[in-house]
XYZ file of C-alpha atoms in Angstrom:
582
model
C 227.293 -75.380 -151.291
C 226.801 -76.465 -154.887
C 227.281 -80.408 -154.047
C 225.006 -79.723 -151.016
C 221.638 -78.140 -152.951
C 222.939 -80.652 -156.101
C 222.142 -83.914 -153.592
C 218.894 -83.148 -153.180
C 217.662 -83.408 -156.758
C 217.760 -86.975 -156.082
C 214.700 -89.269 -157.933
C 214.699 -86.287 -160.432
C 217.618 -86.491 -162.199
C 216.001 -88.160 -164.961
C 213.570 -84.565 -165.158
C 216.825 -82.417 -165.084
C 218.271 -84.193 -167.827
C 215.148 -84.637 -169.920
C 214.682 -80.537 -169.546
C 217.595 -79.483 -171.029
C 217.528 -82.026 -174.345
C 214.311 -80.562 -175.270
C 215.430 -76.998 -174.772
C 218.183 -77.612 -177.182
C 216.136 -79.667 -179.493
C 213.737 -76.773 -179.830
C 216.415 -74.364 -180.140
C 217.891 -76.398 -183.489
C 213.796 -76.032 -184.688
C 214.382 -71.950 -184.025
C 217.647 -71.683 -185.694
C 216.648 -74.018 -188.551
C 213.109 -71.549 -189.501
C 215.362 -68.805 -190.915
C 217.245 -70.769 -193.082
C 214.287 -72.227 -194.487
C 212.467 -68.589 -194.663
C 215.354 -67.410 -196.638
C 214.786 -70.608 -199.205
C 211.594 -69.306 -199.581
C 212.347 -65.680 -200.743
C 215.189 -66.661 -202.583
C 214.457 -69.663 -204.251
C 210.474 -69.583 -204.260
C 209.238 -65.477 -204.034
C 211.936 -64.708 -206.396
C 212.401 -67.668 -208.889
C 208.501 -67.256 -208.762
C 208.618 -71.279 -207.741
C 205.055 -72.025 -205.975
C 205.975 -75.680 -205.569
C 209.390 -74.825 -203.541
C 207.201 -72.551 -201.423
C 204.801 -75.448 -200.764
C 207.385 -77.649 -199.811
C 209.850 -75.490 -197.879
C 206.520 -73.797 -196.296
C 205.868 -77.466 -194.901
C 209.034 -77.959 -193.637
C 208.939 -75.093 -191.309
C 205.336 -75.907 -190.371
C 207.046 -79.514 -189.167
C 209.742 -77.412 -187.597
C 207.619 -75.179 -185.844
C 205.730 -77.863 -184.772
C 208.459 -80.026 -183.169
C 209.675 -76.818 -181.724
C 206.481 -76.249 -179.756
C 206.565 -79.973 -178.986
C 210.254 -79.482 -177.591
C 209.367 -76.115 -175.846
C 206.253 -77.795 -173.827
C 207.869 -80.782 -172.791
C 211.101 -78.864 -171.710
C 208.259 -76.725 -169.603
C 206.667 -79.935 -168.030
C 209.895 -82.078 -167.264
C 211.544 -78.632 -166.017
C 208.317 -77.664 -163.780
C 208.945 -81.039 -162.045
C 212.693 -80.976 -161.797
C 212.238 -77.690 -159.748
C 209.273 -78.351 -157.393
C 211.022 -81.621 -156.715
C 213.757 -80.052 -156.340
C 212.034 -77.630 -153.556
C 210.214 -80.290 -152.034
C 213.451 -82.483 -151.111
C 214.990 -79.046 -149.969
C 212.481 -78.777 -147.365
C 212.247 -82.260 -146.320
C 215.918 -82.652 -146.126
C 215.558 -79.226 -144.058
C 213.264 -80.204 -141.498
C 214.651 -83.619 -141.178
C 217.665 -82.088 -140.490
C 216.555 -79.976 -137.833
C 214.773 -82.512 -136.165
C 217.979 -84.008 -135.383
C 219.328 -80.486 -133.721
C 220.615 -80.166 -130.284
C 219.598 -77.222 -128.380
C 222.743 -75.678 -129.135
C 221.993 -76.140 -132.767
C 218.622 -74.445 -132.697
C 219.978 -71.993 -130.652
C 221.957 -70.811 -133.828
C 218.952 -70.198 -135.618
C 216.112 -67.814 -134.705
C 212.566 -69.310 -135.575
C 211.678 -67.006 -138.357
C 215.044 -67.415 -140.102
C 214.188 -71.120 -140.308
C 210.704 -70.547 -141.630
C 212.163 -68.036 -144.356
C 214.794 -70.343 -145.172
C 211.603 -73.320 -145.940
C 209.810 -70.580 -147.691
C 210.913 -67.831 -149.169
C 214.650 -69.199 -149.814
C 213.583 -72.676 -151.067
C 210.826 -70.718 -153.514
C 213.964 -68.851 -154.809
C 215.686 -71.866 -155.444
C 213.306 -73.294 -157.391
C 212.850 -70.580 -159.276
C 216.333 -70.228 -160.236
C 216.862 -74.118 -160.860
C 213.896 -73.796 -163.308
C 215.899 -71.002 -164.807
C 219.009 -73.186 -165.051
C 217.546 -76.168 -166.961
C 215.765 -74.052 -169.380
C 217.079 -70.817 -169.663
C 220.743 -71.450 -168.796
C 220.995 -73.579 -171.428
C 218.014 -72.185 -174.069
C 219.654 -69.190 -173.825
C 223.763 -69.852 -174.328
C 223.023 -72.261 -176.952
C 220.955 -70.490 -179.196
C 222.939 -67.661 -178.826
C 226.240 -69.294 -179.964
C 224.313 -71.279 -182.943
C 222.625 -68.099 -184.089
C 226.026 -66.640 -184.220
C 227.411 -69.545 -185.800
C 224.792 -69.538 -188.982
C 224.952 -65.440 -188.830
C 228.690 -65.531 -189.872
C 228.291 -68.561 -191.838
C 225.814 -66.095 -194.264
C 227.973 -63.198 -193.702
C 230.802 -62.155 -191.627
C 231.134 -58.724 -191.742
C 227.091 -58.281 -191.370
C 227.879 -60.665 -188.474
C 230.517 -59.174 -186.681
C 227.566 -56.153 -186.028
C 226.462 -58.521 -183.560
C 229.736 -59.596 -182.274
C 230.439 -56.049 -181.106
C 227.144 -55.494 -179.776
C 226.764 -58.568 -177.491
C 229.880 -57.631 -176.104
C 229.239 -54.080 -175.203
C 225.804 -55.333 -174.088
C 227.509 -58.252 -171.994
C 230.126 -55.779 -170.125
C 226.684 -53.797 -168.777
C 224.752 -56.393 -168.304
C 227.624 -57.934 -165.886
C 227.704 -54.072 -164.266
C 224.067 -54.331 -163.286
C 224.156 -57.600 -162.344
C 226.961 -56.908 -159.798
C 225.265 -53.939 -158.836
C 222.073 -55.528 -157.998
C 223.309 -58.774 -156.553
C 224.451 -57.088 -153.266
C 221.221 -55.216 -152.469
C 218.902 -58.682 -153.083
C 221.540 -60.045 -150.487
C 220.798 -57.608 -148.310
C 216.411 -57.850 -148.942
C 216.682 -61.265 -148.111
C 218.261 -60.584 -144.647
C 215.445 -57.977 -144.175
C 212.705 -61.142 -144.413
C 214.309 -62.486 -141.360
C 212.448 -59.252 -139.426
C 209.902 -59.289 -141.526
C 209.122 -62.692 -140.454
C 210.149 -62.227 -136.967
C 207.615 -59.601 -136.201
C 204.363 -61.541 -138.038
C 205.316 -64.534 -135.555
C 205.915 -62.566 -132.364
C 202.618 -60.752 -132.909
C 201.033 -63.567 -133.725
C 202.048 -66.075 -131.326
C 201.523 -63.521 -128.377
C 198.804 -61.855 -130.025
C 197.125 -61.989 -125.921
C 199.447 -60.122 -124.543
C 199.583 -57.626 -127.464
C 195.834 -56.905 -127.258
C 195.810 -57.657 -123.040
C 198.694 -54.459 -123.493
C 196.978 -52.519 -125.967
C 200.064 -52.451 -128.232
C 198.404 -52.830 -131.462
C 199.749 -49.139 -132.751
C 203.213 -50.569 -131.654
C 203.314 -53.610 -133.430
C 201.941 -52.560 -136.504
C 205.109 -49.650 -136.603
C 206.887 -52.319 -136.033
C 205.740 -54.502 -138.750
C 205.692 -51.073 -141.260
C 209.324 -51.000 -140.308
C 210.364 -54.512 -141.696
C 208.236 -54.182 -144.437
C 209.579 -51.110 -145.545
C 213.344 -51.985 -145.222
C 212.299 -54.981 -147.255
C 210.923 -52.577 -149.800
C 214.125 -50.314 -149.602
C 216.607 -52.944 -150.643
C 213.659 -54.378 -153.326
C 213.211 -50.928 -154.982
C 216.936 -50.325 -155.338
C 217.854 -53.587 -156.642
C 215.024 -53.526 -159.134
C 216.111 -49.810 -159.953
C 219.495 -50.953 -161.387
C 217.998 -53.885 -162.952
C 215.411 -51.839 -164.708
C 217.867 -50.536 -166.777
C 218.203 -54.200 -168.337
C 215.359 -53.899 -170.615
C 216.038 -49.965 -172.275
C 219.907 -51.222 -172.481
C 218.704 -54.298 -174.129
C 216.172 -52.380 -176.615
C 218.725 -49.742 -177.628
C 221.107 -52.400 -178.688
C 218.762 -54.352 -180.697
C 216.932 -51.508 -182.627
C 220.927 -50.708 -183.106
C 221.730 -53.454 -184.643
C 218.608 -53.646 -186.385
C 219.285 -50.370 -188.141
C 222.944 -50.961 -188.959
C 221.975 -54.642 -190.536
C 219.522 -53.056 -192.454
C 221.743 -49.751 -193.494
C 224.675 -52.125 -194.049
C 222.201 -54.949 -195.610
C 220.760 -52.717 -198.375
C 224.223 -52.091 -200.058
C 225.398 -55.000 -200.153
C 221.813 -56.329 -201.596
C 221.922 -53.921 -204.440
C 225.870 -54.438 -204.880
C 224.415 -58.174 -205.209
C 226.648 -59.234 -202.541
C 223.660 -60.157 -200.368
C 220.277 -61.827 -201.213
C 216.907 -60.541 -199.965
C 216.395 -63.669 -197.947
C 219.947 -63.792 -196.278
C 219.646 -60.338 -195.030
C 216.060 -61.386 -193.741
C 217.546 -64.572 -192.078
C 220.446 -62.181 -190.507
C 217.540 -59.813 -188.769
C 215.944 -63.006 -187.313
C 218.868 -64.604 -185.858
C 219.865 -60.301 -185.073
C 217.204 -61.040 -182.664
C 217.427 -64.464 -181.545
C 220.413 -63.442 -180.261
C 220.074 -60.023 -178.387
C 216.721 -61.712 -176.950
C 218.334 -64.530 -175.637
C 221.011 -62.345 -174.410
C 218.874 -59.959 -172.316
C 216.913 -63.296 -171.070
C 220.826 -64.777 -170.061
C 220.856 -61.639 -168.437
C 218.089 -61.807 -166.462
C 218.733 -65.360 -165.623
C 222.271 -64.081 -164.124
C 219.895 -61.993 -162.132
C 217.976 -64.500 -160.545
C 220.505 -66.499 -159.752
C 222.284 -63.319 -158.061
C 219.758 -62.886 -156.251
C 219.152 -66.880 -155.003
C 223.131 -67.086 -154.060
C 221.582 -65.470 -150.849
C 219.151 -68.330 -150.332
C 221.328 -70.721 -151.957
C 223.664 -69.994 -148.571
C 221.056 -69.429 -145.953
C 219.920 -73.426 -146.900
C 223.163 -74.514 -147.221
C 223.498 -73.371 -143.482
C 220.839 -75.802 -142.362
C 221.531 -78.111 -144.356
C 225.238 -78.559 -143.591
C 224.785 -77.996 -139.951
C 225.980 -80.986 -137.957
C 224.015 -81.999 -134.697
C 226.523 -81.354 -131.423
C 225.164 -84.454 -129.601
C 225.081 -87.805 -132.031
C 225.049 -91.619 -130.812
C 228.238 -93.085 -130.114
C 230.068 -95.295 -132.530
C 228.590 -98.511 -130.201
C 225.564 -97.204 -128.210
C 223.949 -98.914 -125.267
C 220.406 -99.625 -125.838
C 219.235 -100.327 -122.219
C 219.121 -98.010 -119.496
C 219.309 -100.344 -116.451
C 217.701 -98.269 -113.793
C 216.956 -94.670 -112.904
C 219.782 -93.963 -111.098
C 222.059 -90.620 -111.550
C 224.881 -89.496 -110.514
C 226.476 -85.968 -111.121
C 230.642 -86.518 -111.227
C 232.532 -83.054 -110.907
C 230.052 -81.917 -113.757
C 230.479 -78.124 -114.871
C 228.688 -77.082 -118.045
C 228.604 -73.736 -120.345
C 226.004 -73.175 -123.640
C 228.936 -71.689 -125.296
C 231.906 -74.177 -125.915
C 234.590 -71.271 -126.331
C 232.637 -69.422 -123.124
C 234.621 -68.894 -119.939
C 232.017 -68.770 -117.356
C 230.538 -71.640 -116.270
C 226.559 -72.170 -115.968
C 227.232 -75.043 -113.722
C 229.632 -75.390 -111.581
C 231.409 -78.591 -110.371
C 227.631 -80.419 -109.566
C 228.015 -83.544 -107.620
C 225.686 -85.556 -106.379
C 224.098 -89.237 -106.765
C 220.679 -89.822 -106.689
C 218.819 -94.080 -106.298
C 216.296 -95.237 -108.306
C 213.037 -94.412 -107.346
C 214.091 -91.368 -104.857
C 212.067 -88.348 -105.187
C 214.293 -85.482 -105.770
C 213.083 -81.934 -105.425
C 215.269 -79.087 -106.971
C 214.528 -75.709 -105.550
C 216.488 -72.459 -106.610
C 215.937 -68.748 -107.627
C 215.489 -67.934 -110.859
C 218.382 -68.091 -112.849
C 219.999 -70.309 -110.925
C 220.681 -73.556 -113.102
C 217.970 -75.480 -112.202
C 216.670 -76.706 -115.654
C 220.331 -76.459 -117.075
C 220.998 -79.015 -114.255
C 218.150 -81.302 -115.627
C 218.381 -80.961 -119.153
C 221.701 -82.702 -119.179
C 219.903 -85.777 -117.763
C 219.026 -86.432 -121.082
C 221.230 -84.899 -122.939
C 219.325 -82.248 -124.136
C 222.702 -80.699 -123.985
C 226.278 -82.064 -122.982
C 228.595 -81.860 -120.118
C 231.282 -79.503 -120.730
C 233.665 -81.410 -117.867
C 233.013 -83.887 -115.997
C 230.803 -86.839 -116.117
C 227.094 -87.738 -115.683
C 225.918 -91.167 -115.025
C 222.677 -92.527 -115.629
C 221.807 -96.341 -114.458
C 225.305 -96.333 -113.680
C 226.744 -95.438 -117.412
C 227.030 -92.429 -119.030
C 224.711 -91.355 -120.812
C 226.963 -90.181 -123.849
C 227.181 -94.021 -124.167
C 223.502 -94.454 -125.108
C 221.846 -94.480 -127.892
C 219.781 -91.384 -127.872
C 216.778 -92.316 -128.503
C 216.529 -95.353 -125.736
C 217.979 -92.593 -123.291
C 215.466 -89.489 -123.965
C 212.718 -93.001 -123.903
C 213.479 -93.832 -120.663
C 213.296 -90.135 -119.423
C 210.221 -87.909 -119.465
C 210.605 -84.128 -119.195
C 207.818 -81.978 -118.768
C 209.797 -78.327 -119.423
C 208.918 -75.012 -118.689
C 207.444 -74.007 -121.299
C 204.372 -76.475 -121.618
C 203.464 -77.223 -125.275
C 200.010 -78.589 -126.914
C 199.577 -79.454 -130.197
C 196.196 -79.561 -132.654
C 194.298 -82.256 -132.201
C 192.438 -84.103 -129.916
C 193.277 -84.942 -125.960
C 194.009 -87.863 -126.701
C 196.174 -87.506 -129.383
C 198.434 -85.118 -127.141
C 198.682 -87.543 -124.814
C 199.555 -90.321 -127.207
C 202.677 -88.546 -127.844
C 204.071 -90.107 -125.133
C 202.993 -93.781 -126.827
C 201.242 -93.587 -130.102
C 199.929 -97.027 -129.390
C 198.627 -95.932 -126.022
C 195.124 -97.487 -125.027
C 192.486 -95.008 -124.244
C 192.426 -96.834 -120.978
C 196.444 -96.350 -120.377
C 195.479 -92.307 -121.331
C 192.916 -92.138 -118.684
C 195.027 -93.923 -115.747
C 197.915 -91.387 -117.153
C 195.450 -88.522 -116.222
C 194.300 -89.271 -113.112
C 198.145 -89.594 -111.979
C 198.150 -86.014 -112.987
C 194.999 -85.145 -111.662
C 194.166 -83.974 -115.285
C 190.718 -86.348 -115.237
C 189.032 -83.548 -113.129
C 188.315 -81.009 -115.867
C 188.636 -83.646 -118.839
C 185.422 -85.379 -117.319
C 183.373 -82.322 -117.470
C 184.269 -81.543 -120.694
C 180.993 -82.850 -123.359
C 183.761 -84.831 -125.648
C 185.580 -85.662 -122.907
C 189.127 -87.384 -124.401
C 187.769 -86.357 -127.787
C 188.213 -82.546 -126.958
C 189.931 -80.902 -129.719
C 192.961 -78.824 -128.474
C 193.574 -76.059 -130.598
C 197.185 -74.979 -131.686
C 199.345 -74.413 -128.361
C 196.411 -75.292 -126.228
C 194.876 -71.942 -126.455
C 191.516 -73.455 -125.337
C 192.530 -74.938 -122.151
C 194.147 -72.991 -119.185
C 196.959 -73.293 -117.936
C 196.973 -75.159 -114.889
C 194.723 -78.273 -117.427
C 197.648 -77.343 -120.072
C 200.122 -78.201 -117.414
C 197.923 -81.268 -115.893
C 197.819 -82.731 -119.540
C 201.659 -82.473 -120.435
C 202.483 -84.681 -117.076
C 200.057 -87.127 -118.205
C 201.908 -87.580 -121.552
C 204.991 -87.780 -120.077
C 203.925 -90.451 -117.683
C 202.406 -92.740 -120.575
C 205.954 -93.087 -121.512
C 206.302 -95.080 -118.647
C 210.039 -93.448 -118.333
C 212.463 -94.687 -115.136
C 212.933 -91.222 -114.739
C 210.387 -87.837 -114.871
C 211.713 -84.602 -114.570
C 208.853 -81.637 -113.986
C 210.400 -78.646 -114.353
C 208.556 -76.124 -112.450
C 205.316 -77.943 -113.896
C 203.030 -77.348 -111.596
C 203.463 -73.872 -111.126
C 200.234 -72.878 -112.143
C 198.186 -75.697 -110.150
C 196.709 -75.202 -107.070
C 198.662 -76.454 -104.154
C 195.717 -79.232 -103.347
C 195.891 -80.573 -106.532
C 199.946 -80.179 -106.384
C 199.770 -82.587 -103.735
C 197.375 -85.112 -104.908
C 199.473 -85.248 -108.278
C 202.475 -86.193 -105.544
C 200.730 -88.445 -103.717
C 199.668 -90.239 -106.588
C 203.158 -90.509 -107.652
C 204.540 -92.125 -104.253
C 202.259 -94.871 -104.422
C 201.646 -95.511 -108.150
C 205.170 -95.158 -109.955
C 207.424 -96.166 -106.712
C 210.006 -97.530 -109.111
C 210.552 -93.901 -111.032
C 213.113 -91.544 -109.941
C 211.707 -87.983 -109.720
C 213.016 -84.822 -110.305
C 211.061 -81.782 -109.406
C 211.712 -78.185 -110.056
C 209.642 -75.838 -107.913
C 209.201 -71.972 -106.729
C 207.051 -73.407 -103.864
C 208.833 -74.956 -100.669
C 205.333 -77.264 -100.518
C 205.796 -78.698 -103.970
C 209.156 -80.101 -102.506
C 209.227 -80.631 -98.598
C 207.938 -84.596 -98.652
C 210.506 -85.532 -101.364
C 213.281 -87.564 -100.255
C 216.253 -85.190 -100.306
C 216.294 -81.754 -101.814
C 218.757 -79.641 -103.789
C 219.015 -76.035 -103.296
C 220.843 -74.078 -106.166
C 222.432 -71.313 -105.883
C 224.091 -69.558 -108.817
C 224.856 -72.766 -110.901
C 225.977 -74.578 -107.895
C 224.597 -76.717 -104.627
C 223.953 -74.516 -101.927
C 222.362 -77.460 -99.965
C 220.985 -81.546 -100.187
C 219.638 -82.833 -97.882
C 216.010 -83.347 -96.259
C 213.335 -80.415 -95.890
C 213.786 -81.026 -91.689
C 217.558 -80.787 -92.254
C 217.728 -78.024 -94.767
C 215.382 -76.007 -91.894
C 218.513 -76.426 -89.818
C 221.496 -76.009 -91.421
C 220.790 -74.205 -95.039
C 220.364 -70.195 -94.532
C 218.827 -69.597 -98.106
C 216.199 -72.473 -97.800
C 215.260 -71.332 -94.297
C 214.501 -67.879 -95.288
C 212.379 -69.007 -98.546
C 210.407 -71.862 -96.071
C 209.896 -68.817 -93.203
C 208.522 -66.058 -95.590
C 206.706 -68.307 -97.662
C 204.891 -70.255 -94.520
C 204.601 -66.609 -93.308
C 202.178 -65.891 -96.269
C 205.231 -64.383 -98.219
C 207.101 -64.437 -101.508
C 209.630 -66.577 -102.881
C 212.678 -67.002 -104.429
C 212.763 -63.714 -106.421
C 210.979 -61.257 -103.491
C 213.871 -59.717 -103.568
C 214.605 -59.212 -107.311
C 216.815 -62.478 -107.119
C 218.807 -63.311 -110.744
């Protein structure tokens, strides 16, 4: 974990080192003050020598001032070590997860990964502030304060001796004490963050439902379970400062009991006793800020995990040692495939799938819900991988290709259509950035997504808003197949995609592909028996395996479950899940 976060400090090393001279350089200024106070009262007040005080007085004005000096560069170069710290944590973060599988994401919920980028990574920097300054501020002027206290006098000294180490046994006690409920807080953002983003990104349906009272219980619920684990860690650790106060006003009265014999006994001098009660609390302060620095780095182990996690996870599906950068044709073929989203599951999703399909075949894939149809297609490009078997795509496997050329040469529109801010045309430029606007607008009326853009007063200079709010979903849906079109893929997967089109436009969108992307195998997903009846050959799935393929006319005759979906849909009825199907 430590090696992990300590990589990512990276073009700030020089910071991180810079940080902790100038800590230590002004902590020599602070120890080196008292001595020269105590020349003063002994040597100037005393002797009744102005000219020592003069000099000595502008010695510790030099000190004081290259102390400040020290203490506001250690500030600046430590302020940079930790953002820059925080902002390679993120970046490495998100890079990281943009090379996730599915079955990586699916290990993480959404919130956790924003908490983890927010509130974790804030934590760390915090606490690697804390390190370079404090961690080192604080030990070193507490053992050179100790040093120049026994150096004066030992058995004054040895008051503090005893004290830090009572102090440091509690300190540890509260510390351990608290460190287990900040654990637990930070869990408690997960829910927190959870319920802000649910509400939030379905805010429709939340208002549609009226289930504003519900939500915000909801919300009070996280929030106060965060506030439950806050108030008791702070509770304990709120004993940190009376602990810390007793002890010093301790010592300060047994220095100063202790202090006064020995100055009348003229075993002490005035200005060593008054050198002993500043370094009496140099060290006690720096020992209650030590402490507190052991507390926030308690309480960032948490994070200090919860990023290693991302950080350390390992994509499932990587490039072979010698990938294949060409995908030769659109082809597929399914070889004795079965496949499960859990590697140590027993049940299978799919089942022993076999099938080939020839480039530029129009496929349809039709199936009650539940039944594998997008598992079946997401392993075309390797969205996932086989868990036995073998899946061939322009006649090599496609664990064989580099991933990138692969996922290039196939277009998925999913489920679960997605628009981001911006303009039409920059959605649709996802599928080529250096798309023409020309190449956009041929790409639409393929989809039949020209209709509404047309009528719109920017026309492809519409701004979408965030998830396509502003656009319904049928034009959502109409847009997506247009982007993945301009990729110009071999093969194009629409996975249920048209679902909420109207069937006229459903067919114009697949007449428009017969005759203008001939060359492009076609997979498509559908509720509706018409989405599917004029492709090629058609799959029927039944329970993660092929109930039927074969042709609409032939499926009529011999396939019972696609017979009864064609009759009582042509019959003005249902589909798939009339019947409460999986």
């Amino acid at each position: 974990m430590i090696k992990t976060l300590a990589g990512q400090v990276k073009e700030f090393k020089k910071d991180s080192i810079l940080t902790p001279f100038f800590m230590i350089l002004e902590v020599i200024m602070e120890m080196i003050i008292p001595l020269l106070m105590s020349s003063i009262i002994d040597d100037g007040v005393e002797r009744g020598d102005i000219h020592h005080i003069y000099i000595i007085g502008i010695w510790m004005v030099v000190a004081a001032g290259i102390g400040l000096f020290a203490g506001v560069m250690g500030g600046k170069y430590g302020a940079r070590a930790s953002t820059g710290f925080a902002k390679n944590l993120r970046q490495a973060m998100f890079e990281n997860i943009q090379t996730f599988s599915f079955s990586n994401i699916d290990k993480f919920s959404t919130p956790s990964l924003v908490t983890r980028m927010t509130t974790d990574v804030t934590n760390l920097q915090n606490s690697y502030q804390m390190l370079l300054r404090m961690c080192v501020r604080a030990p070193f002027s507490l053992v050179c304060a100790m040093i120049m206290s026994f150096s004066v006098n030992a058995k004054l000294a040895s008051i503090y001796l005893v004290a830090v180490l009572i102090l440091g046994a509690f300190l540890a006690l509260i510390i351990w004490r608290a460190m287990g409920y900040f654990t637990a807080m930070f869990k408690k953002y997960d829910d927190l963050n959870a319920s802000v983003q649910e509400n939030v990104s379905a805010i429709r349906v939340v208002k549609a439902y009226v289930r504003e009272k519900y939500e915000k219980s909801r919300f009070t619920k996280a929030s106060d379970n965060v506030y439950r684990m806050a108030v008791k860690a702070e509770r304990i650790v709120s004993f940190n400062s009376p602990l810390m106060m007793l002890t010093v006003y301790s010592c300060i009265l047994g220095i100063s009991w202790l202090g006064a014999k020995m100055i009348v006994q003229s075993v002490l001098t005035t200005g060593e006793l008054m050198m002993l009660l500043a370094y009496c609390m140099s060290i006690l302060m720096n020992l209650m800020m030590l402490s507190m620095v052991f507390v926030m780095l308690s309480m960032s182990v948490a994070s200090a995990e919860r990023v290693s996690e991302v950080l350390n996870e390992t994509p499932d599906i990587v490039n072979p040692d010698h990938p294949l950068y060409e995908v030769k044709d659109g082809s597929i073929v399914f070889d004795h495939v079965s496949f499960r989203y859990n590697k140590d599951g027993k049940k299978n999703v799919l089942n022993d799938i076999s099938f080939s399909v020839k480039e530029g075949e129009t496929i349809g894939i039709i199936g009650g819900t539940g039944s594998a149809k997008s598992s079946l297609v997401n392993l075309i490009s390797r969205l996932y991988d086989v868990s036995d078997g073998r899946l061939l795509v322009g006649g090599k496997d496609v664990r064989e290709y580099d991933i990138e050329t692969l996922r290039d040469e196939v277009s998925v529109v999913l489920q679960k259509n997605v628009l981001f801010s911006g303009t039409i045309l920059d959605n649709l430029r996802w599928g080529d950035e250096n798309a023409t606007e020309e190449e956009c607008k041929r790409a639409c009326r393929l989809a039949c997504a020209d209709e509404f853009i047309d009528r719109m007063p920017e026309g492809y200079h519409t701004y979408i808003e965030q998830g396509g709010s502003n656009v319904s979903g049928g034009q959502k849906q109409r847009l997506c197949i247009a982007r993945a079109l301009l990729k110009k893929p071999k093969i194009l997967i629409l996975d249920d995609s048209t679902s909420a089109v109207d069937t006229a436009t459903d067919a114009k969108i697949r007449e428009a592909f017969a005759k203008e992307i001939p060359n492009t195998t076609k997979l498509i997903i559908a509720q509706r028996v018409s989405s599917v009846q004029n492709a090629d050959r058609i799959i029927v799935m039944d329970n993660g395996e092929i109930s039927g393929f074969d042709s609409h006319e032939n499926l009529i005759k011999t396939n019972e479950i696609y017979r009864e979906v064609y009759e009582s849909q042509t019959k003005g009825g249902g589909d798939f899940d009339e019947n409460g199907g999986e």
